[in-house]
Coordinates of C-alpha atoms in Angstrom, one line a residue:
M37 CA 0.0 0.0 0.0
S38 CA 1.3 3.4 -0.9
N39 CA 1.5 6.2 1.6
N40 CA -0.7 8.3 -0.5
Q41 CA -3.5 5.6 -0.7
P42 CA -6.5 6.6 1.5
V43 CA -7.2 4.4 4.6
D44 CA -10.4 2.4 4.7
K45 CA -11.7 3.6 8.1
E46 CA -14.5 1.0 8.3
R47 CA -12.0 -1.8 7.6
R48 CA -9.7 -0.5 10.3
V49 CA -12.5 -0.3 12.9
W50 CA -13.6 -3.9 12.0
M51 CA -10.0 -5.2 12.4
I52 CA -9.6 -3.6 15.8
A53 CA -12.9 -4.9 17.0
C54 CA -12.1 -8.5 15.8
G55 CA -8.7 -8.3 17.5
A56 CA -10.2 -7.1 20.8
A57 CA -12.9 -9.8 20.7
G58 CA -10.3 -12.5 20.1
G59 CA -8.1 -11.2 22.9
V60 CA -11.1 -11.3 25.3
A61 CA -11.9 -14.9 24.2
A62 CA -8.4 -16.0 24.7
V63 CA -8.2 -14.4 28.2
A64 CA -11.6 -15.9 29.2
T65 CA -10.5 -19.4 27.9
G66 CA -7.1 -19.2 29.6
G67 CA -8.7 -17.9 32.9
A68 CA -11.3 -20.8 32.8
F69 CA -8.4 -23.3 32.4
L70 CA -6.3 -21.8 35.2
S71 CA -9.3 -21.7 37.5
T72 CA -9.6 -25.5 37.2
L73 CA -6.1 -25.8 38.5
A74 CA -6.5 -23.6 41.6
P75 CA -8.6 -24.6 44.6
S76 CA -12.0 -23.0 44.8
E77 CA -12.7 -20.2 47.3
R78 CA -15.0 -22.6 49.1
A79 CA -12.3 -25.2 49.4
K80 CA -9.8 -22.6 50.6
A81 CA -12.3 -21.3 53.3
A82 CA -13.0 -24.9 54.5
G83 CA -9.3 -25.6 54.8
A84 CA -7.6 -28.8 53.6
P85 CA -6.1 -31.2 56.1
V86 CA -2.4 -30.5 56.9
E87 CA 0.2 -33.3 57.3
L88 CA 2.9 -32.8 59.9
D89 CA 6.1 -34.8 60.3
I90 CA 7.0 -35.2 64.0
A91 CA 10.0 -37.4 63.5
G92 CA 12.9 -36.3 65.7
M93 CA 10.8 -34.1 67.9
K94 CA 12.4 -33.9 71.4
P95 CA 10.6 -33.7 74.7
G96 CA 9.6 -30.1 75.4
E97 CA 9.7 -29.2 71.7
M98 CA 6.7 -27.6 69.9
K99 CA 5.9 -27.3 66.2
T100 CA 3.3 -25.0 64.7
V101 CA 1.4 -25.4 61.5
E102 CA -1.5 -23.4 60.0
W103 CA -4.9 -25.0 59.5
R104 CA -8.0 -23.1 58.4
G105 CA -6.1 -19.9 59.1
K106 CA -5.4 -20.9 62.7
P107 CA -2.1 -21.9 64.4
V108 CA -2.1 -25.5 65.5
W109 CA 0.5 -26.6 68.0
V110 CA 2.0 -30.0 68.4
I111 CA 3.9 -30.4 71.6
R112 CA 5.9 -33.4 72.7
R113 CA 5.6 -33.9 76.4
D114 CA 8.1 -35.7 78.5
N115 CA 7.2 -38.1 81.3
K116 CA 7.3 -35.4 84.0
M117 CA 5.0 -33.1 82.0
I118 CA 2.5 -36.0 81.6
E119 CA 2.7 -36.9 85.3
D120 CA 2.2 -33.3 86.4
L121 CA -1.1 -33.1 84.5
K122 CA -2.8 -35.1 87.2
S123 CA -2.0 -32.6 89.9
N124 CA -3.8 -29.8 88.1
D125 CA -7.3 -31.1 88.2
T126 CA -8.5 -29.2 91.3
K127 CA -7.2 -25.9 89.8
L128 CA -8.9 -26.2 86.4
A129 CA -12.2 -24.8 85.2
D130 CA -13.0 -27.9 83.0
P131 CA -10.5 -30.7 83.9
K132 CA -12.5 -33.4 82.1
S133 CA -13.2 -31.4 79.0
E134 CA -17.0 -31.6 79.5
R135 CA -17.8 -28.1 78.1
K136 CA -18.7 -27.9 74.4
P137 CA -17.2 -31.4 73.7
G138 CA -18.5 -31.4 70.1
E139 CA -16.7 -28.1 69.4
L140 CA -13.6 -28.3 71.5
T141 CA -12.6 -31.9 72.2
P142 CA -13.1 -34.9 70.0
E143 CA -14.1 -38.0 71.8
Y144 CA -10.7 -39.6 71.5
A145 CA -9.2 -36.7 73.3
R146 CA -11.6 -36.5 76.3
N147 CA -9.0 -37.8 78.7
E148 CA -6.6 -36.3 81.2
Y149 CA -4.0 -35.8 78.4
R150 CA -6.5 -34.5 75.8
S151 CA -4.7 -36.5 73.2
I152 CA -4.6 -39.7 71.3
K153 CA -1.0 -40.4 72.5
P154 CA -0.1 -39.1 76.0
E155 CA 3.3 -37.8 74.8
Y156 CA 1.8 -35.5 72.1
L157 CA -0.7 -32.6 72.5
V158 CA -2.3 -31.3 69.4
A159 CA -4.2 -28.0 70.0
V160 CA -5.3 -24.8 68.3
G161 CA -3.2 -22.0 69.7
I162 CA -6.0 -19.5 70.2
C163 CA -7.2 -18.3 73.6
S164 CA -10.9 -18.9 74.1
H165 CA -11.3 -15.5 75.6
L166 CA -10.7 -12.9 72.8
G167 CA -8.7 -14.8 70.3
C168 CA -5.1 -14.0 71.3
S169 CA -2.4 -16.5 70.9
P170 CA -1.0 -17.8 74.2
S171 CA 2.8 -18.0 74.8
A172 CA 4.5 -21.3 75.7
K173 CA 5.7 -21.4 79.3
F174 CA 7.0 -24.9 79.6
D175 CA 9.5 -24.4 82.4
A176 CA 8.1 -25.2 85.8
G177 CA 8.5 -22.9 88.8
P178 CA 7.9 -19.2 89.7
Q179 CA 7.8 -16.8 86.8
P180 CA 6.3 -13.3 86.1
S181 CA 2.5 -13.5 85.8
L182 CA 2.5 -17.2 86.8
P183 CA 1.9 -18.9 90.2
D184 CA 4.8 -20.2 92.3
D185 CA 3.7 -23.8 91.8
W186 CA 3.6 -23.5 88.0
K187 CA 4.1 -26.9 86.3
G188 CA 4.3 -25.7 82.7
G189 CA 1.8 -24.7 80.2
F190 CA 0.6 -21.5 78.3
L191 CA 0.1 -17.9 79.3
C192 CA -2.1 -15.6 77.3
P193 CA -0.3 -12.2 77.2
C194 CA -3.5 -10.3 76.5
H195 CA -5.5 -10.9 79.7
G196 CA -3.6 -13.4 81.7
S197 CA -5.5 -16.6 81.1
T198 CA -3.4 -19.7 81.8
F199 CA -3.6 -23.2 80.4
D200 CA -1.8 -26.4 81.4
L201 CA 0.1 -28.7 79.1
A202 CA -3.1 -30.4 78.1
G203 CA -4.6 -27.0 76.9
R204 CA -7.0 -27.0 79.9
V205 CA -7.8 -23.5 81.3
F206 CA -7.2 -22.7 84.9
A207 CA -10.2 -21.6 87.0
N208 CA -11.0 -17.9 87.7
K209 CA -9.4 -16.7 84.4
P210 CA -11.0 -14.7 81.6
A211 CA -10.9 -17.6 79.1
P212 CA -14.1 -19.6 79.5
D213 CA -13.0 -22.8 77.8
N214 CA -10.1 -25.1 77.2
L215 CA -8.0 -24.8 74.0
E216 CA -9.6 -26.5 71.0
V217 CA -8.3 -29.9 70.0
P218 CA -8.7 -30.1 66.2
P219 CA -9.7 -33.4 64.5
H220 CA -6.5 -35.3 63.8
K221 CA -5.2 -38.8 63.4
Y222 CA -1.8 -40.5 63.1
L223 CA -0.9 -41.7 59.6
S224 CA 2.2 -43.4 61.1
D225 CA 4.3 -43.1 64.2
T226 CA 6.0 -40.0 62.7
K227 CA 3.2 -38.3 60.8
I228 CA 0.0 -36.6 62.0
L229 CA -2.9 -35.5 59.7
I230 CA -4.6 -32.4 61.2
G231 CA -8.1 -31.5 60.1
V232 CA -9.5 -35.0 59.6
D233 CA -9.9 -38.1 61.7
D234 CA -11.4 -41.5 61.1
N235 CA -14.9 -40.2 61.7
H236 CA -15.2 -36.9 59.9
T237 CA -13.5 -33.9 58.4
A238 CA -13.8 -30.6 60.2

C-alpha cells in the first residue's frame, strides 16, 4: 500500500474490533483453564487437612502449622509433664473437657491428656477469651505472671489466662474454655494429619 493511498476507516475499525474480541476470548478461555487448577474459594475457606512430620521431635519441643487460618500446636511432652497433668485437676475450670465437647474436644481426646497419645498434644493456639495466641511457658517454677507452683503450660499475654500442658484452662481466668483440639489422626508413628480423623473432616 502506498503512503498516498486513502485508509479504509471501516475496515480498520472492523479489524480492531475483531482483534479485541479474540483477545477477550483468549483471556476468558485461559482464565477458565487456570481456575480449574486452583482450589475454589469454598475449598480454601474450608481448609484442607495438613500433614505434619513429627520425626525427631524432642521432649519439650513444639511445632506450629497453619490449618484453616489458625495456628495448630503439636507439643511433645516428657514423662514429668505427663505426670504433672494429674495434679492440676482441682485448679482447672474444666478438667474433664466436658464443656462444648463437640466443638472443642473430639471423643478420642476426652481424657486427662486431651490427646490420642499421651506424649503429644495437638491443640489450636488461640485463647478462648478474645482470640489472642498464648505463649509457651514450659518451664516449671515461679515466673512473672505465673503462680509459684507453675508446672508448665501456656500464658495468654492479653488478659492473663493460663492453660496447662493439656490445653485446659485454669479456674477464675478470663478464658471460658479449654483450647480446641482439632480433628486429627496418626498416619504413622511419625506423621499426623490435622483437620481430619477416622470419623469426619472438620
